[in-house]
XYZ file of C-alpha atoms in Angstrom:
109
model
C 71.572 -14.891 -26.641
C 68.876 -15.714 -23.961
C 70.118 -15.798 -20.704
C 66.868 -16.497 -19.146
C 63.389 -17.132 -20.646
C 61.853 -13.413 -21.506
C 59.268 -13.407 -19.059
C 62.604 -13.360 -16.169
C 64.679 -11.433 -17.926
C 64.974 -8.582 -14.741
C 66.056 -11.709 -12.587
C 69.304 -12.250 -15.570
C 71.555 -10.177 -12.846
C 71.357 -12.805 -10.124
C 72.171 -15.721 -12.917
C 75.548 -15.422 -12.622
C 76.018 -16.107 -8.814
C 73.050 -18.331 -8.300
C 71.994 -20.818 -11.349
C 74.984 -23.043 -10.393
C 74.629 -25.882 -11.777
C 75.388 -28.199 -8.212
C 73.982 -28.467 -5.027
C 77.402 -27.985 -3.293
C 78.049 -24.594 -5.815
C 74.663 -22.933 -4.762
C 75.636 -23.924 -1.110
C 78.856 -22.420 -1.450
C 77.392 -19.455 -2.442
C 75.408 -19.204 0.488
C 77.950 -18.916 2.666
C 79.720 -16.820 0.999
C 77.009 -13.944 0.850
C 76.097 -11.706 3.762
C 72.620 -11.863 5.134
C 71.642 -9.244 3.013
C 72.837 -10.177 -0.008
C 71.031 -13.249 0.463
C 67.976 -11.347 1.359
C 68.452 -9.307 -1.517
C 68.370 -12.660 -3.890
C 65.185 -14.032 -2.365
C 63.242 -10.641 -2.183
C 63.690 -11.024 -6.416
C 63.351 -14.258 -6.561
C 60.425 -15.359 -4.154
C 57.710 -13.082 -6.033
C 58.262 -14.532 -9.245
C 58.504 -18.265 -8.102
C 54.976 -19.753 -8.866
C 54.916 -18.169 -12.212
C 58.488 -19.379 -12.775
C 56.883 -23.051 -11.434
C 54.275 -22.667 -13.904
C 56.301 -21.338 -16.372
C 58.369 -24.727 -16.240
C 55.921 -27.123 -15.940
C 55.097 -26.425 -19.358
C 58.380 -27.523 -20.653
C 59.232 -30.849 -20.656
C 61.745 -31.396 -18.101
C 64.072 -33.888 -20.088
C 64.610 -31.302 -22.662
C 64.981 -27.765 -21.173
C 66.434 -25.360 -23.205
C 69.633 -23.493 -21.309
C 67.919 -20.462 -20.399
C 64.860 -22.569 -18.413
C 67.424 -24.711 -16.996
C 69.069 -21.796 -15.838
C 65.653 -20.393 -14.218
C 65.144 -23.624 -12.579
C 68.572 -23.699 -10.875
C 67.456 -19.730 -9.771
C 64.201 -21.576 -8.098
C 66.754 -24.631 -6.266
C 68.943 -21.204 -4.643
C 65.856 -19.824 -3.665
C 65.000 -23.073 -2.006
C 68.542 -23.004 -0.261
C 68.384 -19.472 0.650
C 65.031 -19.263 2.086
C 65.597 -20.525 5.948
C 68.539 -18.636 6.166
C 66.372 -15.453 5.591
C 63.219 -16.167 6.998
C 64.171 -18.461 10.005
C 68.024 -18.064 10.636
C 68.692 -14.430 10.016
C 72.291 -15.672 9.009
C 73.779 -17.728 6.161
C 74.689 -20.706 8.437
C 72.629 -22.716 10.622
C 73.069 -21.434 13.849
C 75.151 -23.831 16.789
C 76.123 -26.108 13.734
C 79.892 -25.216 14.733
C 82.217 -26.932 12.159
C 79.160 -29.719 11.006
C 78.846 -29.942 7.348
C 77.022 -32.780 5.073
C 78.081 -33.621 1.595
C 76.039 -34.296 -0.932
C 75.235 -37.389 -2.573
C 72.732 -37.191 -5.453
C 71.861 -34.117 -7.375
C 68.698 -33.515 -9.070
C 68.192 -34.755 -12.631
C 68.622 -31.871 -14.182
């Protein structure tokens, strides 16, 4: 069984902890991950995302197969991981105290 399409298969470890399939799951992650942990996640990931962004825009997006749907959901993490590395140097935004925001759509797929 594919876990991710074969050109990604070296990224198949972070699957697990990061193609969750909510907003709220992959932010939950976050914040439970160290800084490095995180950093470790986007230092895969960030290489291989315009060539996973190419990869998908050759599917058609209303009927992924598991495996690209999975890769996409490794490109939203990456999304939600990448301030905290680059510009926070933490998994929380900094002085946010006790703040949180819910979400209230999710992407289509």
């Amino acid at each position: 069984m594919s876990i991710l399409p074969e050109p990604f298969r070296e990224l198949e470890p972070f699957v697990d902890d990061w193609a969750k399939p909510t907003r709220q799951e992959r932010y939950d992650t976050r914040l439970a991950k160290t800084i490095d942990e995180l950093g470790v996640f986007y230092d895969a990931i960030a290489p291989r995302a315009e060539e996973a962004i190419a990869y998908l825009n050759e599917l058609d997006l209303r009927e992924l197969p598991e495996e690209a749907t999975r890769l996409l959901r490794l490109l939203y993490s990456l999304i939600l991981v990448a301030y905290p590395v680059n510009v926070f140097k933490q998994p929380r935004i900094p002085d946010s105290g006790a703040a949180f925001f819910d979400t209230v759509a999710e992407p289509a797929v």
